[in-house]
Short mmCIF file of C-alpha atoms and ligand atoms in Angstrom, two decimals:
data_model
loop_
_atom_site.label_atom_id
_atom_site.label_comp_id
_atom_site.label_asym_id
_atom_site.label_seq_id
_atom_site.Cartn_x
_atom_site.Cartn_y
_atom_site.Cartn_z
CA UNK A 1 0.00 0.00 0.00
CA UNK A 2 1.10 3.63 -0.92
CA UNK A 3 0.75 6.10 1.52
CA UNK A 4 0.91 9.87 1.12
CA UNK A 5 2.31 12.58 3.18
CA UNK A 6 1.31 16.28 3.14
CA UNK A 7 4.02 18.46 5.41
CA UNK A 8 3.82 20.11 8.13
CA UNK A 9 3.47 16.62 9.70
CA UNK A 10 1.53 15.61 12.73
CA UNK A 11 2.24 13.04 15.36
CA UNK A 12 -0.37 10.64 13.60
CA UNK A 13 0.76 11.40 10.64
CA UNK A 14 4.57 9.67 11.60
CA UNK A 15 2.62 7.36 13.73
CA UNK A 16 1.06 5.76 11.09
CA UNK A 17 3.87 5.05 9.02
CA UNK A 18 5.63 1.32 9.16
CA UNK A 19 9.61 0.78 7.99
CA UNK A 20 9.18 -0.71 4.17
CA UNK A 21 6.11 1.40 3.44
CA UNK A 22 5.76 3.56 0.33
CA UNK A 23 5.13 6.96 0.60
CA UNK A 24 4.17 10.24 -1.63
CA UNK A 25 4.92 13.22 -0.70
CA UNK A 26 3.18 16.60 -1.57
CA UNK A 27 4.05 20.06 -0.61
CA UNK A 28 6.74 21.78 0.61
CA UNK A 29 10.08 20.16 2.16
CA UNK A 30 13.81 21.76 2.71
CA UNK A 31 16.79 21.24 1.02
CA UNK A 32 20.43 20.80 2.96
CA UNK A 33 23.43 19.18 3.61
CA UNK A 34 26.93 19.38 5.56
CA UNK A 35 27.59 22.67 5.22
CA UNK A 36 23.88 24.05 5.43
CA UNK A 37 23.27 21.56 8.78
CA UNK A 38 26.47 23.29 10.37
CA UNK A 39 25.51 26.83 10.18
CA UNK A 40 21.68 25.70 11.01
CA UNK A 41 23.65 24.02 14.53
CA UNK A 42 25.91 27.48 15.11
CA UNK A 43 22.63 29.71 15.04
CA UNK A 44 20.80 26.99 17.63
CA UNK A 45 23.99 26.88 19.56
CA UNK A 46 23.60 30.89 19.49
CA UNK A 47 20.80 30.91 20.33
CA UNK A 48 19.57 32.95 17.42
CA UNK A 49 16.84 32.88 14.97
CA UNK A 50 16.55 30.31 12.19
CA UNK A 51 15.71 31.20 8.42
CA UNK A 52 13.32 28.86 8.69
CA UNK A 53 10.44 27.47 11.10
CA UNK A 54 11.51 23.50 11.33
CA UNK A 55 8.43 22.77 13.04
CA UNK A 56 6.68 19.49 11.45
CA UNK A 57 9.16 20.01 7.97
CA UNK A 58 10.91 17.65 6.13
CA UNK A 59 14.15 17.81 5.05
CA UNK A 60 16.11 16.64 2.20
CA UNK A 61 19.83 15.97 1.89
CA UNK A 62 20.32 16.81 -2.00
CA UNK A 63 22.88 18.69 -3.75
CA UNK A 64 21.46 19.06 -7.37
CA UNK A 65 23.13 19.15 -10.69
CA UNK A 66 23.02 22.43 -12.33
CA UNK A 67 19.15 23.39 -13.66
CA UNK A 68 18.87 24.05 -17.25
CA UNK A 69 17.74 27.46 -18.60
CA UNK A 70 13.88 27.53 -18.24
CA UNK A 71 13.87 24.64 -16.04
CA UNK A 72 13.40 24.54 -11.56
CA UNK A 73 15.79 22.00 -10.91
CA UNK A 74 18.81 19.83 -12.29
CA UNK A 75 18.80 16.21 -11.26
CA UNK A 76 18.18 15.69 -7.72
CA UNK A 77 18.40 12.50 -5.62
CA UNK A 78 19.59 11.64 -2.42
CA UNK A 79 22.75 12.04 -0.90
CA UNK A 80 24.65 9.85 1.76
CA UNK A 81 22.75 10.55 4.97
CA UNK A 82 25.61 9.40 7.14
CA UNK A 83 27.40 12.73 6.88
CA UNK A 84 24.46 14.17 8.22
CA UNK A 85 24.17 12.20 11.63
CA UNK A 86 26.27 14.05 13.73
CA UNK A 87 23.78 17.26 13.45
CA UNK A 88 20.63 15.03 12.95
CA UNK A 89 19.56 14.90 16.49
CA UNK A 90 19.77 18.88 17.44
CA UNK A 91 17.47 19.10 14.43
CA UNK A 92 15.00 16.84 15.38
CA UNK A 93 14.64 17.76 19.23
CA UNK A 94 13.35 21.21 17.66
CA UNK A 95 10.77 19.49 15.41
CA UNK A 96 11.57 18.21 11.86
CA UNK A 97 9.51 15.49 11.64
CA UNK A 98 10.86 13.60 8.90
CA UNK A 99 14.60 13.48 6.72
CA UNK A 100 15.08 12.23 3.46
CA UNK A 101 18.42 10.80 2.42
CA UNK A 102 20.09 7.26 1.82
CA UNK A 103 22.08 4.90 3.18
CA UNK A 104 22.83 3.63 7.02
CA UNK A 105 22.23 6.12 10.03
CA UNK A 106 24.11 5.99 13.07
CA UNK A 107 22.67 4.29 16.25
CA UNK A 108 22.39 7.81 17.84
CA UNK A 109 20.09 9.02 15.13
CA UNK A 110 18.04 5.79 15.10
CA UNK A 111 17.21 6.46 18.81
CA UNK A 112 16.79 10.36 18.39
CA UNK A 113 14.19 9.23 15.92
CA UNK A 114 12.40 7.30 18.28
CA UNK A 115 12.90 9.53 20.98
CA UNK A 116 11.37 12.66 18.78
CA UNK A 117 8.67 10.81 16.85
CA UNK A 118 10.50 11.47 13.62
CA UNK A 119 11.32 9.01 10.64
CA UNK A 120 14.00 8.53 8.63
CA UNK A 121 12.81 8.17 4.46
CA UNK A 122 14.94 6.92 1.94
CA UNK A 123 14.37 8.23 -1.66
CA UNK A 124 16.18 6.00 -4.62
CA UNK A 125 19.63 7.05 -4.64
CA UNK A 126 20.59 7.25 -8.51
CA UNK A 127 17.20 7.66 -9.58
CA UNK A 128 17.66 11.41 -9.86
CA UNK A 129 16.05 12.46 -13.10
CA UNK A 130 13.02 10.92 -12.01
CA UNK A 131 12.60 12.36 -8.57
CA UNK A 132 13.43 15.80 -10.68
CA UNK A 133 10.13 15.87 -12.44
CA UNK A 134 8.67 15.49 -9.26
CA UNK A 135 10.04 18.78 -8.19
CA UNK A 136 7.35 21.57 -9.49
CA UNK A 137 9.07 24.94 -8.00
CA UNK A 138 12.23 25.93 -6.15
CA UNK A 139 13.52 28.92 -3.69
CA UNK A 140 16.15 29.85 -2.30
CA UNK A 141 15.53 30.01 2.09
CA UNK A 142 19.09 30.51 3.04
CA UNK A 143 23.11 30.36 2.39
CA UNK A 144 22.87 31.40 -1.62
CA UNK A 145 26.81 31.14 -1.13
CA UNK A 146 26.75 27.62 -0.60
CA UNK A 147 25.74 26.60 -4.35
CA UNK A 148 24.15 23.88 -4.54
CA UNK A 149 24.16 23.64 -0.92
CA UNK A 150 22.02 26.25 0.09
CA UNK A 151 19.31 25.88 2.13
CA UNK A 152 15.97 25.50 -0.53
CA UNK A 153 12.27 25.08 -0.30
CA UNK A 154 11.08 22.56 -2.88
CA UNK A 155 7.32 22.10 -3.72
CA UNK A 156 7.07 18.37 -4.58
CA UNK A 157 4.33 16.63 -5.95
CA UNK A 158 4.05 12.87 -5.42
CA UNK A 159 7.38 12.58 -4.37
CA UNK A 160 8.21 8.43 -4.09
CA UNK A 161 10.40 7.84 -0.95
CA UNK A 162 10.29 4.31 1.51
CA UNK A 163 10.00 4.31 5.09
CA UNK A 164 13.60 2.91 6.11
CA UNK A 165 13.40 4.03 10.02
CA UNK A 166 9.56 4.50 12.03
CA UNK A 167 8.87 5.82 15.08
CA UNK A 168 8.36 2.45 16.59
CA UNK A 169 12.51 1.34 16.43
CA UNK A 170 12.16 -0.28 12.91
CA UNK A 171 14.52 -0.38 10.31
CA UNK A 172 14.22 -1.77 6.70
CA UNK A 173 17.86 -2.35 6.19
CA UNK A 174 17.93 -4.86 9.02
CA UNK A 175 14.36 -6.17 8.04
CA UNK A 176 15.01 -6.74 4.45
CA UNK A 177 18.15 -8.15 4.77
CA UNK A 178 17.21 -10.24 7.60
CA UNK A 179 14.73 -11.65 4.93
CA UNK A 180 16.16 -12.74 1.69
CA UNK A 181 20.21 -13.62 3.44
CA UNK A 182 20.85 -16.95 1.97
CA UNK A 183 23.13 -18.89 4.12
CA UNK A 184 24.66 -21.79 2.38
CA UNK B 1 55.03 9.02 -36.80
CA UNK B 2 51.01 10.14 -36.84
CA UNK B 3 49.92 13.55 -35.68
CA UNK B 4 47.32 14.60 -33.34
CA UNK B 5 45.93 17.58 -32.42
CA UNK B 6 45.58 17.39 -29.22
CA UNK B 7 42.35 19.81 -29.62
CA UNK B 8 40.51 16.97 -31.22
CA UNK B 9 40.99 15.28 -27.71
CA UNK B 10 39.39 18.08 -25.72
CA UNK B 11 36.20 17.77 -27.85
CA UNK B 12 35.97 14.28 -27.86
CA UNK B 13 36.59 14.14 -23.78
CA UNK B 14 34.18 17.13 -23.75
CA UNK B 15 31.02 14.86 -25.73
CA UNK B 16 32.44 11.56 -23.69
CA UNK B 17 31.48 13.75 -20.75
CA UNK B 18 28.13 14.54 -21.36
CA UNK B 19 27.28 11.25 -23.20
CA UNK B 20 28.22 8.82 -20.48
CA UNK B 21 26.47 11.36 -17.80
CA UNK B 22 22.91 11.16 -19.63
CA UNK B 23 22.81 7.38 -21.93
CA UNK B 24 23.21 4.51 -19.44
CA UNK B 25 25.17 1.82 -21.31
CA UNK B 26 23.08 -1.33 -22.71
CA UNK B 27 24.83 -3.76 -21.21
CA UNK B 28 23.77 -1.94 -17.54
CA UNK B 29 20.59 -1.26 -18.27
CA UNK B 30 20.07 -4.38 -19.82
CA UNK B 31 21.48 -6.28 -16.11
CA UNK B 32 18.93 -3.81 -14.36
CA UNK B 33 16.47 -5.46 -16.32
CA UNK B 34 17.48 -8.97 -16.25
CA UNK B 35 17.95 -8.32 -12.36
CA UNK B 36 13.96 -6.99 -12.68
CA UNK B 37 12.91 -10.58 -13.83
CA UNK B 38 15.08 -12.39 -11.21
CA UNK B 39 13.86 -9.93 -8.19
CA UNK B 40 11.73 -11.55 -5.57
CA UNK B 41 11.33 -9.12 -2.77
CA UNK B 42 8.18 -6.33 -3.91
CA UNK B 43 10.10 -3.56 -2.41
CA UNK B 44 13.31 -4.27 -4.25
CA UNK B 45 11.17 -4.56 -7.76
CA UNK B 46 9.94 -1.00 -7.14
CA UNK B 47 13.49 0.10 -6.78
CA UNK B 48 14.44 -1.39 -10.11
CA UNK B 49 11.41 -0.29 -11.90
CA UNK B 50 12.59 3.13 -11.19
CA UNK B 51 15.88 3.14 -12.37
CA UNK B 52 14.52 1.69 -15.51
CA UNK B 53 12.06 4.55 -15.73
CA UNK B 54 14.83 6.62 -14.54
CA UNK B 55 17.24 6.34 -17.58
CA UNK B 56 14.58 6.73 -19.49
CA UNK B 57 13.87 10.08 -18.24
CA UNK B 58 17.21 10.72 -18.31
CA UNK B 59 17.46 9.88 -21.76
CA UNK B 60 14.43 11.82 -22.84
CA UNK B 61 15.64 15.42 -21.31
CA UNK B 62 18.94 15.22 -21.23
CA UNK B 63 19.20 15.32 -17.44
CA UNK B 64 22.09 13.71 -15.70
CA UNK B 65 21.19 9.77 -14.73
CA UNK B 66 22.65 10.92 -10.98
CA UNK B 67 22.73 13.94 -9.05
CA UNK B 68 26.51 12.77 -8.11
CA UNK B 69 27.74 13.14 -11.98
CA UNK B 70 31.29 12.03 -10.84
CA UNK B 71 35.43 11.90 -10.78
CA UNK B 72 36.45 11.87 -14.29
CA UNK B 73 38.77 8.74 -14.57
CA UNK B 74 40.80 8.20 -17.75
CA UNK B 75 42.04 5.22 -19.27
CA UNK B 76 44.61 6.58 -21.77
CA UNK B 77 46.07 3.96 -24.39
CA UNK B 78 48.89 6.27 -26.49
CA UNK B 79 50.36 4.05 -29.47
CA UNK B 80 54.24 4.96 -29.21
CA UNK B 81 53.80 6.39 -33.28
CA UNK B 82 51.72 9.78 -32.13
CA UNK B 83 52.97 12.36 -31.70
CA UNK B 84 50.29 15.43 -30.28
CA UNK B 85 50.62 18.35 -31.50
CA UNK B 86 49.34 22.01 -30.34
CA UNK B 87 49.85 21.14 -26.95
CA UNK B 88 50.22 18.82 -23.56
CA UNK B 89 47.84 15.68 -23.59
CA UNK B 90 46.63 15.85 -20.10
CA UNK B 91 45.86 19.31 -20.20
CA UNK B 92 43.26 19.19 -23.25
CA UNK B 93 42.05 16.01 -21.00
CA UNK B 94 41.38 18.74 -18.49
CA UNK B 95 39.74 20.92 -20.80
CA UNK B 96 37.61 18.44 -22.54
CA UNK B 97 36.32 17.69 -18.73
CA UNK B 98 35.85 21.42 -18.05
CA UNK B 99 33.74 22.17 -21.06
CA UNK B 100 31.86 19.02 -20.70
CA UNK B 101 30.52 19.41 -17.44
CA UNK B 102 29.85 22.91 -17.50
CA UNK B 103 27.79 22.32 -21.26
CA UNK B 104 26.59 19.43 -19.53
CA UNK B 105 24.79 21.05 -16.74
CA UNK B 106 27.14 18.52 -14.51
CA UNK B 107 27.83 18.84 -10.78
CA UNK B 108 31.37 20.06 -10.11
CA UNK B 109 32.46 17.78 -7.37
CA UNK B 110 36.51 17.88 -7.03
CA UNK B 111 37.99 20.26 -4.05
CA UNK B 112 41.34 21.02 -4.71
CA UNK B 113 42.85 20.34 -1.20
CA UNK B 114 41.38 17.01 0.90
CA UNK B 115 41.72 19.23 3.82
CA UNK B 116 40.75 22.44 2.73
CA UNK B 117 38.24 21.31 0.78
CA UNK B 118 37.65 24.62 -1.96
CA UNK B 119 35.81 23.70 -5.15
CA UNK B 120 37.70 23.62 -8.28
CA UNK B 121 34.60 25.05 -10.20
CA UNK B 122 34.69 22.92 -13.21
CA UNK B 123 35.20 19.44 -12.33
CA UNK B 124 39.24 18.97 -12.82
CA UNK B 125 41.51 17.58 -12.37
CA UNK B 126 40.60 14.38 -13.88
CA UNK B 127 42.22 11.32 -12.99
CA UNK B 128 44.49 10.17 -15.57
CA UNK B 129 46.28 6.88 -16.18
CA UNK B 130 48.35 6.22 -18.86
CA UNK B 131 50.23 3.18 -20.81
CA UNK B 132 52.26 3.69 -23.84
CA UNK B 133 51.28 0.60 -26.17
CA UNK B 134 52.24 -0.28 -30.21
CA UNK B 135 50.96 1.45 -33.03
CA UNK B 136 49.23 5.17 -34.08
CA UNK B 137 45.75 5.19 -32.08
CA UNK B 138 45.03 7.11 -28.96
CA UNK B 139 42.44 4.89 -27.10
CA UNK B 140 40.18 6.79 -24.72
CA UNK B 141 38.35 5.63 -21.47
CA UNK B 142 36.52 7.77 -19.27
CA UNK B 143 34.73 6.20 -16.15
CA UNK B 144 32.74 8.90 -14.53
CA UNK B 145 33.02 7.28 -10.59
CA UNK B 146 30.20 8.45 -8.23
CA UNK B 147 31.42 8.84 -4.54
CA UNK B 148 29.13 6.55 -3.19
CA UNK B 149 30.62 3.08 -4.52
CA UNK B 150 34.08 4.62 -3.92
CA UNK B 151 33.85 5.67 -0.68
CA UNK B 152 33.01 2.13 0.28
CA UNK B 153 35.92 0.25 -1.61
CA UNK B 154 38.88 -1.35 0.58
CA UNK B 155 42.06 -2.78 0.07
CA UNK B 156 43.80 -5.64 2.07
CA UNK B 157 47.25 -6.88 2.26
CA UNK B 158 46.54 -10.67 2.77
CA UNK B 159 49.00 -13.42 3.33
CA UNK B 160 49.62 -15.80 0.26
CA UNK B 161 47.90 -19.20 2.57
CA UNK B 162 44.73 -17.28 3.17
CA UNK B 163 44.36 -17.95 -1.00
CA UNK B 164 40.75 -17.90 -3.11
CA UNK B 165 38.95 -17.94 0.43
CA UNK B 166 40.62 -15.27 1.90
CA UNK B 167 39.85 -13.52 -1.18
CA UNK B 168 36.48 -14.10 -1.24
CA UNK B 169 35.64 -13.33 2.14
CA UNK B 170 37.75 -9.97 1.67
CA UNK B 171 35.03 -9.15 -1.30
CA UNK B 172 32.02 -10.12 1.27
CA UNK B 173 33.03 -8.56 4.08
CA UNK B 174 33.25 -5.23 1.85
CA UNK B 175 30.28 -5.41 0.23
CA UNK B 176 28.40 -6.51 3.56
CA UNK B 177 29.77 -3.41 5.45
CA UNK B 178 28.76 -1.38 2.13
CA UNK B 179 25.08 -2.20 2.69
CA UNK B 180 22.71 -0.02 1.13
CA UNK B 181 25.48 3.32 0.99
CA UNK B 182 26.79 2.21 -2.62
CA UNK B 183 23.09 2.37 -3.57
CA UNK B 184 22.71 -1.48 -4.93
CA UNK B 185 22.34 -2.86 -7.07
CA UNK B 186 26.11 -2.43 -7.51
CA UNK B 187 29.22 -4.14 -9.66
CA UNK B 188 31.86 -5.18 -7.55
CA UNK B 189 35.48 -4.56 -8.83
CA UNK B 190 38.22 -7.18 -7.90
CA UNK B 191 41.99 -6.34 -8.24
CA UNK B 192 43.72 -9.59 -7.35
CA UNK B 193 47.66 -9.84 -7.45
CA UNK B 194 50.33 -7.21 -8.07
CA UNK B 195 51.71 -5.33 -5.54
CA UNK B 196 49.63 -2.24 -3.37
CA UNK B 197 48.80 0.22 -5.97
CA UNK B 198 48.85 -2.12 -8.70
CA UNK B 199 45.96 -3.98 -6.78
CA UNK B 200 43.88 -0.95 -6.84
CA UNK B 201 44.47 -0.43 -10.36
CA UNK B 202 43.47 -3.62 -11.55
CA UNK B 203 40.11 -3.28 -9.46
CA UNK B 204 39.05 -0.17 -11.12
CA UNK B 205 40.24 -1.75 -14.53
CA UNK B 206 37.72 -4.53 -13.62
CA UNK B 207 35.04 -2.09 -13.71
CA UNK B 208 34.79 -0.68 -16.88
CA UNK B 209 34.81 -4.01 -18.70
CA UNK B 210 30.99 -4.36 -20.00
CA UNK B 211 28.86 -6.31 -18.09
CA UNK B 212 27.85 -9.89 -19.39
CA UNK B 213 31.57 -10.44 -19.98
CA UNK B 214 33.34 -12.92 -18.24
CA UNK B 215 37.38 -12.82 -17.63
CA UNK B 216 38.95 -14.95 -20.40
CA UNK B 217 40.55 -16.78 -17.89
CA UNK B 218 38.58 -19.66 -16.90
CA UNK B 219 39.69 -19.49 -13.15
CA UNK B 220 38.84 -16.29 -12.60
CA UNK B 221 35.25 -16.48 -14.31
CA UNK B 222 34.72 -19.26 -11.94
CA UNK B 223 35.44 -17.09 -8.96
CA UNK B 224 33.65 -14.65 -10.54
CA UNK B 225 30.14 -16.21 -10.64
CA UNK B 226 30.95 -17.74 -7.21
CA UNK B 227 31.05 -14.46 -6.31
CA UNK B 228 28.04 -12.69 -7.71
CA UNK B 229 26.45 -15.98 -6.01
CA UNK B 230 27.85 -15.03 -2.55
CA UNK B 231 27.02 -11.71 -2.69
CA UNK B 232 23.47 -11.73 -4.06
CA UNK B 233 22.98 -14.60 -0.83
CA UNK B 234 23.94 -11.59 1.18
CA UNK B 235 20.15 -10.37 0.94
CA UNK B 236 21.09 -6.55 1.05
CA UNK B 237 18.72 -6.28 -2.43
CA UNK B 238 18.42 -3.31 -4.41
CA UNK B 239 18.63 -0.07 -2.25
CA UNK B 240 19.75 -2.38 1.01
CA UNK B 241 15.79 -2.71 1.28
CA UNK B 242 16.02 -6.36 1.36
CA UNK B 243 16.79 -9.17 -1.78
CA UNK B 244 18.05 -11.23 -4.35
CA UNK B 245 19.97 -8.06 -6.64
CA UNK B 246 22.49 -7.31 -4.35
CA UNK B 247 24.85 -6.80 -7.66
CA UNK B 248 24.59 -7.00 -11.17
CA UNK B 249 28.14 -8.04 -11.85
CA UNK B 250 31.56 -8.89 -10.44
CA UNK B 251 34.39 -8.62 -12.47
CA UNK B 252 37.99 -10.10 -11.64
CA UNK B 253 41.63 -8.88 -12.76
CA UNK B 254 45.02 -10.21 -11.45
CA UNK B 255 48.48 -9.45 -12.19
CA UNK B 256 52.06 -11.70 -10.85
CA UNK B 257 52.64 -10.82 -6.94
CA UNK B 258 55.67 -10.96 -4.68
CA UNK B 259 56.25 -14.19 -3.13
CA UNK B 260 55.25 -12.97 -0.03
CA UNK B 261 52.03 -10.87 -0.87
CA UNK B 262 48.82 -11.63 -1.99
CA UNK B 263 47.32 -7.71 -2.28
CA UNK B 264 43.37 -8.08 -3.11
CA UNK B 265 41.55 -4.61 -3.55
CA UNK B 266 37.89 -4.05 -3.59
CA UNK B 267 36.05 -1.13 -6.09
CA UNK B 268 32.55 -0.79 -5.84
CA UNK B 269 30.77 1.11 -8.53
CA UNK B 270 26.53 1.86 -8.12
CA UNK B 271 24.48 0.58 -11.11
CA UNK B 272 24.62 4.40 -12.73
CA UNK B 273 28.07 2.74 -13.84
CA UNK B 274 28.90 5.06 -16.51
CA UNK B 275 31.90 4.11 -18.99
CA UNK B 276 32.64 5.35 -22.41
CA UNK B 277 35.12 4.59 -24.85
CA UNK B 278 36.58 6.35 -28.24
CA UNK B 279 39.50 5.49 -30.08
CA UNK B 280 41.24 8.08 -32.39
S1 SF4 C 301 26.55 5.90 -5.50
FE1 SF4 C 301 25.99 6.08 -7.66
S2 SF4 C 301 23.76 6.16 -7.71
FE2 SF4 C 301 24.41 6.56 -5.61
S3 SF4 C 301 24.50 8.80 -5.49
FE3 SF4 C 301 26.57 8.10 -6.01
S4 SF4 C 301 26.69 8.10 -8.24
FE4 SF4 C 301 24.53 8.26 -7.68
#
């Protein structure tokens, strides 16, 4: 079954997600990675104002190709979420509600996830011309310095990603493999 | 002696660029496929149905097939009768790469300094190996290498008794710690043999043979489909979401050792495994 998402998300709305599920996702999430996630983390630490509310958002760790004259965005697809883990937890304790990356997560994010009702999505990492169409507009939020690792708000319509981590301490990558390992 | 401006270079690295960044090759696409028939796990099918959907709209609007459009890594096969002219090889290389991914709409991914880590802008240097061989052709290979696969490859140093086991549990063990980070399904690179660099050589060489090829040597394309066996029993599946395409491929290339050594390197490369070659 395919379920859909709509952000700002709700406590039912991460509740009712399951590792392995499909999900679509329509309306706005956030764009960043290393270098956007560091200066997000000196501003908490600061205790000054962020460019953006994080309450309920998504965000996705992307750093697009180039877009074409006349076109919102250049191919787009995940990025290795491991680089991200180190600032993952900060982010969640003050509300994103969901991340969108690929690959393995550190045990510390795993239990920050359960700990702050969040889940961690995976979007198909090489399939980035598809999940470009899905990308309707694009502005900038923050850090226009960093290229294409500024700080963006996508509008996304039907946006395919799978649940890898749920609120409930599940993970697909142990699941699945636990599944289909052959041992001869 | 046969002359070659080395201009003609730059715009064939420059096309090679683009080309290999937006056409998957057959052979891949056509082990996605294949790998879309043999697929048992429902989640794992849905990855594979969109990567083929993928290159298609890659294909159709010239958009790169991955966000992550790669280290330029050349293959360069000089014949000792050309002579370039106009001027120095590697440097059109470096041009032909520059153009490329800026016409290209490519991401510029090389930092000049590990440590410092400042953006070169336009995608160079390149990586460039070179062999002097007979003859008047200049034959070309780029590999565009994604980070992903790379920054999961290993090398070991084992001792000569550990032999084809030690070998093979060298390649499992790295592609088992890899998980789902190269984004499977993946081709596995083996460099068997030689000495430490030589052995990572030979495991990047192993990847831009075309899939569906077996090594000519009969040993080696035994351990190679043991291998593919072995590591689609793994269960990691397409993504790491679980099942039977773990990898499309494994390719194997050895070279004499030291009495003493038995080097065996490990290159992973994701399935947007993008080669291209051109011979002048
Ligand atoms: S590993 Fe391959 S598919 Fe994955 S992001 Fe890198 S280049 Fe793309």
């Amino acid at each position: 079954m395919t379920k859909t998402l709509c952000p700002p998300l709700a406590d039912k709305d991460v509740e009712n997600l399951k590792a392995g599920d499909r999900v679509l996702i329509s309306g706005i999430i956030y764009t960043a990675r290393d270098a956007a996630h560091k200066k997000l983390l000196e501003l908490m630490e600061r205790g000054e104002k962020l460019p953006l509310d994080l309450k309920g958002q998504i965000i996705y760790y992307v750093g697009p190709t180039p877009a074409r004259e006349g076109e919102v965005i250049g191919a787009a697809g995940p990025t290795t979420s491991s680089r991200m883990d180190k600032y993952t937890p900060p982010l969640l304790e003050r509300g994103v509600r969901a991340v969108i990356g690929k690959g393995l997560r550190s045990q510390d994010v795993k239990k920050s996830l359960k700990d702050n009702k969040s889940v961690y999505l995976v979007a198909v990492g090489g399939a980035a011309a598809l999940l470009k169409e899905k990308i309707v507009s694009s502005k900038l939020v923050a850090y226009e310095e960093l290229g294409p690792e500024a700080i963006r708000e996508l509008e996304v319509c039907d946006f395919p990603v799978f649940v890898a981590n749920d609120v409930h301490g599940n993970d697909i990558y142990e699941i699945g493999k636990r599944k289909y390992e052959r041992n001869r | 002696m046969r002359e070659i401006p080395v201009e003609r270079v730059s715009d064939v690295v420059e096309k090679m660029c683009i080309d290999s960044n937006i056409f998957l090759g057959q052979d891949v696409l056509k082990a996605i496929k294949r790998g879309l028939d043999l697929e048992e796990s429902p989640l794992g099918r849905d990855v594979l149905e969109q990567l083929v959907k993928n290159t298609e709209i890659a294909m159709n609007t010239k958009t790169p097939i991955c966000q992550d459009t790669g280290t330029a890594v050349f293959f360069l096969e000089i014949g000792q009768e050309v002579h370039f002219t106009g001027g120095y090889i590697e440097d059109a290389i470096n041009e032909g790469v520059a153009r490329g991914y800026e016409k290209g709409y490519l991401r510029k991914s090389i930092v000049l300094d590990p440590l410092r880590r400042v953006n070169t802008g336009d995608n160079t240097p390149a990586v460039i190996h070179t062999r002097l061989v007979p003859g008047d052709r200049v034959r070309i290979v780029l590999s565009a290498k994604g980070g992903g696969g790379e920054n999961m490859s290993a090398l070991k140093m084992l001792k000569p008794a550990d032999g084809e086991e030690g070998v093979i549990d060298f390649v499992l063990e790295t592609v088992e710690r890899a998980g789902p980070n190269p984004c499977p399904p993946i081709i596995v690179g083996v460099g068997v043999g030689g000495n430490f660099e030589q052995v990572a050589f030979l495991a990047k060489k192993a990847l831009i043979r075309k899939l569906g090829n077996p090594n000519p040597d009969e040993d080696l394309a035994r351990l190679e489909e043991i291998l593919l066996e072995k590591i689609n029993d793994l269960g990691i599946g397409p993504q790491g979401f679980g099942g039977r395409i773990t990898a499309l491929d494994v390719h194997v290339e050895k070279a004499p050792a030291h009495i003493a050594s038995l080097p065996v390197a490990v290159n992973i490369n994701c399935h947007v495994s993008r080669h291209l070659e051109t011979i002048i």
